[in-house]
Short mmCIF file of C-alpha atoms in Angstrom, two decimals:
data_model
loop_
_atom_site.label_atom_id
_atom_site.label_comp_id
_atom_site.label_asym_id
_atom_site.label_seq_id
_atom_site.Cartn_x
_atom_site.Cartn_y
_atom_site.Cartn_z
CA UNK A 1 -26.61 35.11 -60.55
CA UNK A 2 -24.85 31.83 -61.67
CA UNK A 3 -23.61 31.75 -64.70
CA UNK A 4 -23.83 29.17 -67.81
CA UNK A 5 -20.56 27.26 -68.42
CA UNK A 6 -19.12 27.34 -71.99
CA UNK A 7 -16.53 24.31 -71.46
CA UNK A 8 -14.38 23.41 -74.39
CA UNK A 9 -13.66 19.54 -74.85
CA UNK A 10 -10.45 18.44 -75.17
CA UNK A 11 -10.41 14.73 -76.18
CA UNK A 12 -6.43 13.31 -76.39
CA UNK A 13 -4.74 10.47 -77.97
CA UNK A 14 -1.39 9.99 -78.15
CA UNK A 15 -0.27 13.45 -76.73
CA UNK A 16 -2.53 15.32 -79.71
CA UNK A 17 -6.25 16.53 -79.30
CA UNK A 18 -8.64 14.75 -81.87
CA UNK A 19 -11.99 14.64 -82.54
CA UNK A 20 -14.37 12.23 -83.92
CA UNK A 21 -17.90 11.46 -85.52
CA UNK A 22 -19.87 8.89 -82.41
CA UNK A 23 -16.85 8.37 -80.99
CA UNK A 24 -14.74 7.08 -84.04
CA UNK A 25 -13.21 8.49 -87.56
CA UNK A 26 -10.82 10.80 -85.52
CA UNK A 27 -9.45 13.64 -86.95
CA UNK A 28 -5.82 15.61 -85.73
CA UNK A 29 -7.18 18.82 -83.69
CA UNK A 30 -4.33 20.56 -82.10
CA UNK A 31 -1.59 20.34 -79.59
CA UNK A 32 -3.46 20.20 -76.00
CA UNK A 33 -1.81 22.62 -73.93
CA UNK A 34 -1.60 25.20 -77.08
CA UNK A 35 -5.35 25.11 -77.12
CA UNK A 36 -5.89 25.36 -73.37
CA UNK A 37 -4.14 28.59 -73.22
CA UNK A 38 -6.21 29.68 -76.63
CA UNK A 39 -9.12 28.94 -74.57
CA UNK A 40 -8.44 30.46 -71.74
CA UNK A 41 -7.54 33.59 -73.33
CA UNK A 42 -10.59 33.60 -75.02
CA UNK A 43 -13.25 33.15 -71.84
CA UNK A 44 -13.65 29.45 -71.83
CA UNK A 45 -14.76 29.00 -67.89
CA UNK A 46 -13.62 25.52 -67.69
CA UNK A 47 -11.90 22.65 -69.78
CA UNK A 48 -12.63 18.76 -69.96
CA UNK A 49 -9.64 16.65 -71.16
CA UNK A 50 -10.11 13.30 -72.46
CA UNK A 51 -7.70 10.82 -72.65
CA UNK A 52 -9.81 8.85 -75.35
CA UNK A 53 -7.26 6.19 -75.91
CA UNK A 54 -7.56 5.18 -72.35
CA UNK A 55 -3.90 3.31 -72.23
CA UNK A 56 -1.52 3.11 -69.30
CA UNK A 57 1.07 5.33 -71.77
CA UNK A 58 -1.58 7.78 -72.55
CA UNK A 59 -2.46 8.31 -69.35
CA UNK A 60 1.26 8.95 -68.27
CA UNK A 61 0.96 11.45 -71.24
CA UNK A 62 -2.58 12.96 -69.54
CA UNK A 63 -0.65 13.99 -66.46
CA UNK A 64 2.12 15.55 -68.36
CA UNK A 65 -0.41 17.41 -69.86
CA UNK A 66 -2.04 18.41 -66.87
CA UNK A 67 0.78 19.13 -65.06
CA UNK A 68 1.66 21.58 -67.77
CA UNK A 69 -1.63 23.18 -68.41
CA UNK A 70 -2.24 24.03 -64.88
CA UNK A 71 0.71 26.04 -64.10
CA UNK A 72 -0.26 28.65 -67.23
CA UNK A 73 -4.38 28.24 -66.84
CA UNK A 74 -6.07 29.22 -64.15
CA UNK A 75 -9.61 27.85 -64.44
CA UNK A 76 -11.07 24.83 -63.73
CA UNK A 77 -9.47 21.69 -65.31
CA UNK A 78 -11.51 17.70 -65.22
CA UNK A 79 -9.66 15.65 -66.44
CA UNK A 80 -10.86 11.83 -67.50
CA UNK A 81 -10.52 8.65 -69.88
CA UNK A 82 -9.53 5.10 -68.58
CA UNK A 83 -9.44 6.42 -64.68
CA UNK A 84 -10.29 2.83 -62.73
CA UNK A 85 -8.78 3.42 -59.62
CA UNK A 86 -8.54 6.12 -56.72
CA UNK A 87 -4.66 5.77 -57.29
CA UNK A 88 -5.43 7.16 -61.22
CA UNK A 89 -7.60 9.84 -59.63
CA UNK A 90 -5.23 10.94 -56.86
CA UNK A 91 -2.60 10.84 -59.59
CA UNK A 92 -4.82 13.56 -62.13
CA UNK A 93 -5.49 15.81 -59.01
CA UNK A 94 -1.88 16.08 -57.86
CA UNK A 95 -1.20 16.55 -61.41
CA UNK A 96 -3.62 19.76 -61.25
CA UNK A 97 -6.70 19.07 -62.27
CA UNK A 98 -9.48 19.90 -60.12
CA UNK A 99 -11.99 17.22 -60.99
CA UNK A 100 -12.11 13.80 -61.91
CA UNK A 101 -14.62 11.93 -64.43
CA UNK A 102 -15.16 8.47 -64.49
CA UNK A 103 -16.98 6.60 -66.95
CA UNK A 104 -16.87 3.08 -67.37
CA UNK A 105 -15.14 1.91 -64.20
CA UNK A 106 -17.82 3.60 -62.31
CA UNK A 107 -20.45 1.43 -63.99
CA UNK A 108 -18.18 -1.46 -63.02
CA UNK A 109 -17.48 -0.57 -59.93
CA UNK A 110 -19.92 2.03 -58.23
CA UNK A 111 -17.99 2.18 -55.07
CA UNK A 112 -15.53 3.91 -57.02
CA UNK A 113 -17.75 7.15 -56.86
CA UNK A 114 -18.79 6.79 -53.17
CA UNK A 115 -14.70 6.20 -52.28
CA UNK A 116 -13.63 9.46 -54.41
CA UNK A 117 -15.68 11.47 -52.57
CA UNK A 118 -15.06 10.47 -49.29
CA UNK A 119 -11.65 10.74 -50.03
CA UNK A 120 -11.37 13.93 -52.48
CA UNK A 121 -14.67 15.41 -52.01
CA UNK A 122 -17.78 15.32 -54.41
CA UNK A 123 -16.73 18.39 -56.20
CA UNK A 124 -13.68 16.33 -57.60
CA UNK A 125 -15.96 13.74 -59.07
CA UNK A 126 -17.55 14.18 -62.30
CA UNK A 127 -19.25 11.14 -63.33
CA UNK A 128 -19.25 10.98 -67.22
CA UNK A 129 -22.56 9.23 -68.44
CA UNK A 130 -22.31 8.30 -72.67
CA UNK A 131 -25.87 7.95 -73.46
CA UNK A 132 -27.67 6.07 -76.17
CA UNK A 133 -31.14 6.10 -77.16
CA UNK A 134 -32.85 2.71 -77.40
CA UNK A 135 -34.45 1.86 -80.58
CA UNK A 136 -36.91 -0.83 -78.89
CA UNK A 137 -39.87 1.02 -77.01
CA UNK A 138 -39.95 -1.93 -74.40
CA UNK A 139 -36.88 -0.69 -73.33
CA UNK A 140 -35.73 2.39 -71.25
CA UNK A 141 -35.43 5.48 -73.34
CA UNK A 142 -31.60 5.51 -73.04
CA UNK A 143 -29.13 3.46 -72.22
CA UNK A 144 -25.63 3.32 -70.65
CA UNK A 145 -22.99 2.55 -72.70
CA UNK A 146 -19.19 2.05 -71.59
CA UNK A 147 -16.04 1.72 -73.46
CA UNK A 148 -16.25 5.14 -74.89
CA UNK A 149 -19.42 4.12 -76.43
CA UNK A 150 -18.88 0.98 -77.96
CA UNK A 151 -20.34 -1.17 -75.40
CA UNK A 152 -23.99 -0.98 -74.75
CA UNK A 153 -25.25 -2.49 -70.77
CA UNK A 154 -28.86 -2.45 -70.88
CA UNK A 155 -28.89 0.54 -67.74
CA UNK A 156 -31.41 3.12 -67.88
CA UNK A 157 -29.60 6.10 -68.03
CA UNK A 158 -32.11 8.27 -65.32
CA UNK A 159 -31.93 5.20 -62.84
CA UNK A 160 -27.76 5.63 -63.32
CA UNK A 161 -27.86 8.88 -63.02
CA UNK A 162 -29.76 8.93 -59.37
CA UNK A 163 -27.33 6.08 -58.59
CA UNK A 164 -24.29 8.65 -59.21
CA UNK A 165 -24.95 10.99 -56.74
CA UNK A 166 -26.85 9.31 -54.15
CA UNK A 167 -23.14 7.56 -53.78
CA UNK A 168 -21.31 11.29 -53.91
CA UNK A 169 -20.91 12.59 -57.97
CA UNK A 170 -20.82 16.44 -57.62
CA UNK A 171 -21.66 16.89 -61.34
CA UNK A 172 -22.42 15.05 -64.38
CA UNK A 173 -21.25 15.10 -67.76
CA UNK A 174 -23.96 13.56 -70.25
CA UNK A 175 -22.89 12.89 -73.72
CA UNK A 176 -25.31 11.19 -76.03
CA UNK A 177 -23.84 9.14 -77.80
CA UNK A 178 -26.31 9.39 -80.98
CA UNK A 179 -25.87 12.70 -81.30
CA UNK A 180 -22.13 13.20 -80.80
CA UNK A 181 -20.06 14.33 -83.55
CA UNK A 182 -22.72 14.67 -85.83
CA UNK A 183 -23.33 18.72 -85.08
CA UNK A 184 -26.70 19.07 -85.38
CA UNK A 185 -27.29 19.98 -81.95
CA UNK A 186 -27.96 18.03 -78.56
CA UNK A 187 -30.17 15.72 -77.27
CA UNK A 188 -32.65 17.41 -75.74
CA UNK A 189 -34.47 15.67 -74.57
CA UNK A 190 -32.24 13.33 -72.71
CA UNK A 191 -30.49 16.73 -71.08
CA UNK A 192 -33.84 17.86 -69.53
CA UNK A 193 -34.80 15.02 -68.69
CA UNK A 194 -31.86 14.41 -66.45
CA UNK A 195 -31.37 17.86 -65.41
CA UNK A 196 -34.88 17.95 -64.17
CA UNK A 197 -34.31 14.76 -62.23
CA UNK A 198 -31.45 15.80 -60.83
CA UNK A 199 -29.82 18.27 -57.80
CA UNK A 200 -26.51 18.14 -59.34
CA UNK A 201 -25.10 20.50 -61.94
CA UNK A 202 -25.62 18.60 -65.65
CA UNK A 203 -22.59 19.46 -68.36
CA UNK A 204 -24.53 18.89 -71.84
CA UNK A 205 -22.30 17.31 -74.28
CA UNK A 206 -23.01 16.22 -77.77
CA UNK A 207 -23.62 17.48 -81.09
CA UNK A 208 -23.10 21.00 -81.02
CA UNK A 209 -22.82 22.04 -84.55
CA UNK A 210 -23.63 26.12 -84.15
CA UNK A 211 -24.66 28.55 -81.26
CA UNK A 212 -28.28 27.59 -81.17
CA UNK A 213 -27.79 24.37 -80.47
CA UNK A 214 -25.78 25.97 -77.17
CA UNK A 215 -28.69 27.88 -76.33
CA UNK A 216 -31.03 25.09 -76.96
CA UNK A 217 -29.24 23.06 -74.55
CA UNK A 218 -29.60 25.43 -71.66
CA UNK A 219 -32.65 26.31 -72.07
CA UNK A 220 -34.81 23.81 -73.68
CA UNK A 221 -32.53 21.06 -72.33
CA UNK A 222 -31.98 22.94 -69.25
CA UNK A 223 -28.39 22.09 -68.53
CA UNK A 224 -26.20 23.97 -66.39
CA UNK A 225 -23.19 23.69 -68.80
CA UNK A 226 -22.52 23.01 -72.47
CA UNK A 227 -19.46 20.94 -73.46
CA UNK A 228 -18.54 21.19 -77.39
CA UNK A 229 -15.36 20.05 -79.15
CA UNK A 230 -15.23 20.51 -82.71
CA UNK A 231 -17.16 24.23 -83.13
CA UNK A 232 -14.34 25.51 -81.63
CA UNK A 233 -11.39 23.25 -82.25
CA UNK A 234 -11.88 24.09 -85.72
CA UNK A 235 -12.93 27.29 -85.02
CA UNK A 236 -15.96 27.56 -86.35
CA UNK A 237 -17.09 29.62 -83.38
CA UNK A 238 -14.61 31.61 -81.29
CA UNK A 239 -15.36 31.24 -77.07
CA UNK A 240 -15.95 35.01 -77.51
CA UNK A 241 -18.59 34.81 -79.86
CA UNK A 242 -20.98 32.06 -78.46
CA UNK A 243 -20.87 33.93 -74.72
CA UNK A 244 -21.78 36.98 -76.73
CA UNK A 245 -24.60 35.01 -78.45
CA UNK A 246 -25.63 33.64 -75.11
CA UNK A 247 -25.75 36.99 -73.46
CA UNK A 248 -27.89 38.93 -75.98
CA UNK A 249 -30.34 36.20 -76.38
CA UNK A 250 -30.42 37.02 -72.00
CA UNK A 251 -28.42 33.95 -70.53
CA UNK A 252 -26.00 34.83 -68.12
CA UNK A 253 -22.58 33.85 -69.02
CA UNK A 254 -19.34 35.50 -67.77
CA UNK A 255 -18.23 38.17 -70.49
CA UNK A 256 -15.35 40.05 -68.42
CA UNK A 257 -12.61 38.52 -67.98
CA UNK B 1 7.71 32.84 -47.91
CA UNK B 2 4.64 32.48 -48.73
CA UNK B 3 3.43 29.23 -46.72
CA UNK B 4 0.69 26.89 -48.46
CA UNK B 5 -0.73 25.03 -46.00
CA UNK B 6 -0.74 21.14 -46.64
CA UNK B 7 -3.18 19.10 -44.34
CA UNK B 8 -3.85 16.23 -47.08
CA UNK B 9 -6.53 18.56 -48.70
CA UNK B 10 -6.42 18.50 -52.46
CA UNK B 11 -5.85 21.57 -55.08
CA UNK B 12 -2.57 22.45 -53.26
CA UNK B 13 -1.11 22.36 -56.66
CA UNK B 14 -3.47 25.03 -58.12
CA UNK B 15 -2.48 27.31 -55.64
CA UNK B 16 1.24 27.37 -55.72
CA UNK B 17 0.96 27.46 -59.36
CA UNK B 18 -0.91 30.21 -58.81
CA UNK B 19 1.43 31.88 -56.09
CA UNK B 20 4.43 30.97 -58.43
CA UNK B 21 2.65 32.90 -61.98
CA UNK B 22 2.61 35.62 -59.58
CA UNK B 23 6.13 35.38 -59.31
CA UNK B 24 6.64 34.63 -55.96
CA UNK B 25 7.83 31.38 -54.45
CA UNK B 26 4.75 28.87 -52.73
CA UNK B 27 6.20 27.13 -49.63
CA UNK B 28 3.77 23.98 -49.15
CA UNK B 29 4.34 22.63 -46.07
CA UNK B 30 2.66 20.73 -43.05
CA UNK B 31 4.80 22.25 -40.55
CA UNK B 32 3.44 24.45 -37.88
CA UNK B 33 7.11 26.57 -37.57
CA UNK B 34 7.01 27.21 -41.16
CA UNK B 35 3.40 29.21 -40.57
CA UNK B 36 4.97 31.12 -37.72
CA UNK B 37 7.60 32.20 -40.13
CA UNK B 38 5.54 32.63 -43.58
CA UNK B 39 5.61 36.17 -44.32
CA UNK B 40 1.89 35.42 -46.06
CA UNK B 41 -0.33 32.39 -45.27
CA UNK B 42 -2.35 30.55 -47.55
CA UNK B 43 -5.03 28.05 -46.71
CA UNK B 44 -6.45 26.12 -49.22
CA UNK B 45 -9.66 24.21 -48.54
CA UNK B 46 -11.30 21.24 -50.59
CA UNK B 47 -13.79 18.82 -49.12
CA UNK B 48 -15.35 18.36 -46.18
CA UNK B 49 -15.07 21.20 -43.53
CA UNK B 50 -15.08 18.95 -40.56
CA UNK B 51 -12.19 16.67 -42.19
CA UNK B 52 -10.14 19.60 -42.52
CA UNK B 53 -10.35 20.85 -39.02
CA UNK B 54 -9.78 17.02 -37.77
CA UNK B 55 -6.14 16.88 -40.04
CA UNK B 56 -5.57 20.79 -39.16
CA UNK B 57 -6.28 19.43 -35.61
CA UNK B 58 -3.55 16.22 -35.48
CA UNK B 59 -0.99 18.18 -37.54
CA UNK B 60 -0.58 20.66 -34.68
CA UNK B 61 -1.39 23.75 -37.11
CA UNK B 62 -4.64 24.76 -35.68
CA UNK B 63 -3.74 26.20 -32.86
CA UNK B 64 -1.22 27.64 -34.81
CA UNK B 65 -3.42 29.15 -37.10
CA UNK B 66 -5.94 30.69 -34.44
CA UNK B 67 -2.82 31.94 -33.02
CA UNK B 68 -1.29 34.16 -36.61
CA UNK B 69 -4.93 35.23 -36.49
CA UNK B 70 -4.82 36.82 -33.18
CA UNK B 71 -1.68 38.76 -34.22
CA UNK B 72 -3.25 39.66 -37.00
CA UNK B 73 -0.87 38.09 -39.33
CA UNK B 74 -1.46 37.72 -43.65
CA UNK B 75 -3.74 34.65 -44.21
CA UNK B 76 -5.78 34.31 -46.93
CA UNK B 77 -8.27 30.97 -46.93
CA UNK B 78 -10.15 29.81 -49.60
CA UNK B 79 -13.57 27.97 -49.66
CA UNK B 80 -13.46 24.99 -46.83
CA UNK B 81 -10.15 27.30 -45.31
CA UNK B 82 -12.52 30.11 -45.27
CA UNK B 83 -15.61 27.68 -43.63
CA UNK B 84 -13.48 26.16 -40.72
CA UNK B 85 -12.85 30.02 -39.90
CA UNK B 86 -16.26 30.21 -38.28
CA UNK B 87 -17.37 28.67 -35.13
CA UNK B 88 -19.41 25.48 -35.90
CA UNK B 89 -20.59 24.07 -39.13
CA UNK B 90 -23.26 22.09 -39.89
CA UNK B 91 -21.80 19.69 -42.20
CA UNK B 92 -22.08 16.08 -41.46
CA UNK B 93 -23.29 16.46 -38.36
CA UNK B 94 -22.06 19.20 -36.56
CA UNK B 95 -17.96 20.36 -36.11
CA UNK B 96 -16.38 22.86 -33.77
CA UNK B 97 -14.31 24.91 -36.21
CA UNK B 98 -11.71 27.66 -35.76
CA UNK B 99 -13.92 30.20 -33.90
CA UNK B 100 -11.94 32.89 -35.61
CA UNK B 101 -14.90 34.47 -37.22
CA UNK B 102 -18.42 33.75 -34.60
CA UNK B 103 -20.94 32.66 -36.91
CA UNK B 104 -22.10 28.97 -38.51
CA UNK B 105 -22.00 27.65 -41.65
CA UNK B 106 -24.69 26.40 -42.87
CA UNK B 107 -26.33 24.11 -45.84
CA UNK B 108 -27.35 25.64 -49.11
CA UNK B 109 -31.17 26.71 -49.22
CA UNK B 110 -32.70 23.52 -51.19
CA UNK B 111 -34.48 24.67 -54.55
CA UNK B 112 -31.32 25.33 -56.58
CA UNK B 113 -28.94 22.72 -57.62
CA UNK B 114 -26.15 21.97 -55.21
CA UNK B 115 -23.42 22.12 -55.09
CA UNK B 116 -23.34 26.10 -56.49
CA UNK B 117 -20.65 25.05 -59.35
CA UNK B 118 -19.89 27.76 -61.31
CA UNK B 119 -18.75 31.40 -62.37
CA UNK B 120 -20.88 33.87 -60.17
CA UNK B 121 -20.29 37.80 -59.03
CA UNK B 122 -18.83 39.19 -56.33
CA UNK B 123 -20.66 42.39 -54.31
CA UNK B 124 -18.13 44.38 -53.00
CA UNK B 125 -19.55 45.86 -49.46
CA UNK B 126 -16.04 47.37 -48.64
CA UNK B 127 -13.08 49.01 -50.51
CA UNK B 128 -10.38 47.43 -49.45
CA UNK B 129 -6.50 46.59 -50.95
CA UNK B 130 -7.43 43.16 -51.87
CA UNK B 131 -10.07 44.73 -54.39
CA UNK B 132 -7.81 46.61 -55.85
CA UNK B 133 -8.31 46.44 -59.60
CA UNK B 134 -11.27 44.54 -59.42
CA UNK B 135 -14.35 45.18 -60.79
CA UNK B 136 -17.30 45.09 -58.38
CA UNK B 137 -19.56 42.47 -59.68
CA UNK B 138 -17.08 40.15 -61.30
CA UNK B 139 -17.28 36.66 -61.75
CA UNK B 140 -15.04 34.31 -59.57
CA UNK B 141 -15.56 30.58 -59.53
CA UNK B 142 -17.55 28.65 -56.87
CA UNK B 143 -17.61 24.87 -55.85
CA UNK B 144 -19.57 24.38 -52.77
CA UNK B 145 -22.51 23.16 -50.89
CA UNK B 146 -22.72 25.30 -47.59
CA UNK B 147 -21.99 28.68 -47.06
CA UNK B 148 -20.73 30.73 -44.05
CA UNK B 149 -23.06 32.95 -42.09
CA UNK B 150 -20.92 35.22 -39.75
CA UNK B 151 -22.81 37.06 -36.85
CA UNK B 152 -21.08 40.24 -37.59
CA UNK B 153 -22.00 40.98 -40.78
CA UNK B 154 -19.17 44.05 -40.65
CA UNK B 155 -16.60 41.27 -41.34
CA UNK B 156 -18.52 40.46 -44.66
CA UNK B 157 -16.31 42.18 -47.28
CA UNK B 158 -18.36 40.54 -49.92
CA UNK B 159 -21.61 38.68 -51.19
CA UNK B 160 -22.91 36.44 -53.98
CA UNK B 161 -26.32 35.53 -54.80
CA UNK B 162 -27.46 31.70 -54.98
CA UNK B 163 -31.15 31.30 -53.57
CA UNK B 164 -29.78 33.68 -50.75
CA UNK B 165 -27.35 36.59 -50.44
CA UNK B 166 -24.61 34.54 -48.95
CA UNK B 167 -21.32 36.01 -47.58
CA UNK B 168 -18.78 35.25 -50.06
CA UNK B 169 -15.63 37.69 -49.01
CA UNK B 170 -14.63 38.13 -44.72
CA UNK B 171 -12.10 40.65 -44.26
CA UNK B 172 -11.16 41.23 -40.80
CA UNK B 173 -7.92 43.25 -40.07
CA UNK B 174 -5.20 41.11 -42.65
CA UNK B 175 -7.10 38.19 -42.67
CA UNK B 176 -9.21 37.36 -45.85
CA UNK B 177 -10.88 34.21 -46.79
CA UNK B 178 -13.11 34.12 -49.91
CA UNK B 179 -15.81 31.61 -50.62
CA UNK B 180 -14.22 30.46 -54.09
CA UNK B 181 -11.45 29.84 -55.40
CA UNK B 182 -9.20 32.78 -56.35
CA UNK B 183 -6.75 30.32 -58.00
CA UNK B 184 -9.62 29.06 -60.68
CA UNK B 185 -10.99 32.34 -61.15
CA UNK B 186 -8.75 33.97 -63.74
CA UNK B 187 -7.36 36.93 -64.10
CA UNK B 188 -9.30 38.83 -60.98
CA UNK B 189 -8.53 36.05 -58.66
CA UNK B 190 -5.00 36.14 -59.48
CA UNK B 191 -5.44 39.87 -58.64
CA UNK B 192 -6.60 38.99 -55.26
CA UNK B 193 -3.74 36.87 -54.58
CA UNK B 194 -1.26 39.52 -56.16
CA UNK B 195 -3.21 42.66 -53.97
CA UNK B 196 -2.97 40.09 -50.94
CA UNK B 197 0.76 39.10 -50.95
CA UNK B 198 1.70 42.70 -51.86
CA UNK B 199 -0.27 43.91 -49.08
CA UNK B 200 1.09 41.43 -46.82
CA UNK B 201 4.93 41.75 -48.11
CA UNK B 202 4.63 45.56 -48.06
CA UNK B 203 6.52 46.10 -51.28
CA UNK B 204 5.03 45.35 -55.20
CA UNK B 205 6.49 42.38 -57.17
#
């Protein structure tokens, strides 16, 4: 049976892992590559990196990063932030990650998604969706928003979503942006409602403040993944500790290692 | 030498780095003498199957390939290098493959979400060297949306459940191709790798 994902967030600036409150007030987190080996060590089956910052430097620093990490880590690395082009992507893959996500350049430029995987395969392309809830009921439910949240576009987020991977996106990655940071758990109703719409694996991400709010996710929220940050950067909860959690409460998650 | 085999496919990278923690030394080439000379073949596989076989194809290496096969020479090919093993495959379209291993691969049963991404287990059906150490059941990681369905199900070594029992580990003589990707899989699919290239080297490391 196939497992849930437990997939640690890694979210970089300037070479050091940080981690914020809806995407601002960023606090110091760790060294990246340190942490990647904690986490694999511990279980984690996969790990996001972020390059939050989003800069031509930082993204030089990303791929030294990468390049690092995946010669001591062998699990799955995606690896995103600022990525506009298929030169950035080919660039992160070589590197050693494994998958791509794209955020904001893919709602500026859709053909990004359709030309990454015709060129790398949909597996390699994650397409990262930051999600906010609408507070006019005219509106859609949720919105897109780009710029690592700060810029809402008026996109229903489902309508997006379909968009993604009818032009190739072999997973999403659906942060709401409401929720994120705050750690009192995800939205749940935005995961469901896109995992239900959707063939492709969803990665919930977003406000997980304990090990309920994990569980909630997958099963209320029926996501295929759970992405957290800050429960385990500040080690709140060990990798260990939520798959054993998971497991008693009958989710299948990968305990051996 | 261990050969890597380049044909433009991505994740190279993961698997010499992979090869290399093992502490041997990855050989990444595009060069059909260097496969007649590896020691130990691997062949990596992203994307789509019938790409693959078209770059395997113009590089010259096909051939090559079907040939090492026929002598029974080390290769180990992983997801799309273990696909283009079979005859035909159904993705876009239809593509002639390797014909190493009769059989078709075929599209994931709808119902479940596709691609299978994700940590699932492993049925061993054989004992084998390549298991060695390995826990029957364990989890390996998986990134794919059609699966191979060889006619002799004696060559499969191995099989995963995703809407179907699907073959997920051929071993025929000292060829072995899994399904996923030994290189992402931690600990037990660097175990495969290190029971393969011992096996194939005839000495530990």
């Amino acid at each position: 049976m196939l497992t849930k994902r437990i997939i640690p967030c890694l979210d970089v600036t300037q070479g050091r892992v940080v981690k914020g409150t809806s995407f601002a007030e960023l606090r110091d987190a760790g060294d990246p590559a340190e942490l990647a080996a904690f986490y694999y060590a511990e279980g984690a089956d996969e790990l996001v990196f972020l390059d939050i910052g989003a800069t031509p430097e930082g993204r030089n620093t990303t791929v030294d990063i990468v390049e690092r990490v995946s010669r001591q880590v062998f699990i799955p690395l995606a690896v995103g932030g600022g990525l506009r082009s298929i030169d950035d992507m080919r660039r992160m893959l070589e590197a050693g990650a494994d998958k791509v996500t794209v955020n904001t350049a893919a709602v500026l430029t859709p053909e990004l998604i359709k030309e990454g995987a015709h060129k790398f395969g949909s597996q390699c392309i994650v397409v990262a969706i930051d999600a906010r809830r609408s507070g006019n009921s005219s509106e859609a439910k949720w919105q897109v928003c780009t710029h690592g949240g700060r810029r809402p576009t008026g996109i229903d987020v489902l309508s997006w979503a379909r968009r993604a991977v009818d032009l190739g996106a072999g997973e999403l990655l659906l942060t709401s942006w409401d929720a994120d940071g705050h750690r009192a758990g995800y939205d749940l109703e935005l995961t469901r409602a896109i995992s239900e719409a959707l063939v492709v694996p969803v990665i919930a991400s977003g406000g997980a403040g304990n090990l309920e709010h994990l569980y909630q996710a997958l099963v209320i929220g029926k996501a295929d993944a759970v992405l957290a940050a800050s429960i385990f950067h500040y080690r709140t909860y060990s990798i260990r500790q939520a798959k054993a959690y998971l497991a008693e409460r009958g989710i299948p998650v990968r305990t051996e290692q | 030498m261990i050969a890597v085999v380049d044909y433009g496919a991505g994740n190279l990278g993961s698997v010499a780095n992979a090869v290399a923690k093992l502490g041997y030394e990855p050989n990444v080439t595009n060069r059909p003498d260097d496969l007649l000379n590896a020691a130990a073949i691997i062949l990596p596989g992203v994307g789509a199957a019938g790409h693959a076989m078209d770059s395997l194809e113009r590089l010259g290496m096909a051939d090559v390939i079907r040939r090492l096969i026929h002598e029974k020479r080390p290769l180990f090919a992983v997801c799309v290098g273990l696909q283009i093993l079979l005859s035909s495959t159904e993705e876009g379209g239809w593509h002639r493959c390797l014909d190493a291993i009769p059989g078709t691969v075929r599209r994931l049963p709808q119902g479940l979400k596709i691609p299978h991404v994700g940590w699932n287990q492993v049925r061993q059906r054989v004992r084998h060297p390549v298991f060695e150490g390995v826990p029957d059941q364990a989890n390996f990681y998986f990134v794919h949306s059609y699966y191979a369905d060889p006619d002799d199900t004696l060559a499969v070594a191995g099989t995963t459940d995703y809407g179907l029992s699907m073959c997920s580990v051929i071993i025929r003589d000292n060829l072995v191709a899994t399904q996923f990707h030994p290189e992402k899989s931690g600990n037990w699919g660097l175990r495969m790798y290190h029971n393969f290239l011992k096996m194939s080297l005839g000495g530990g490391n």
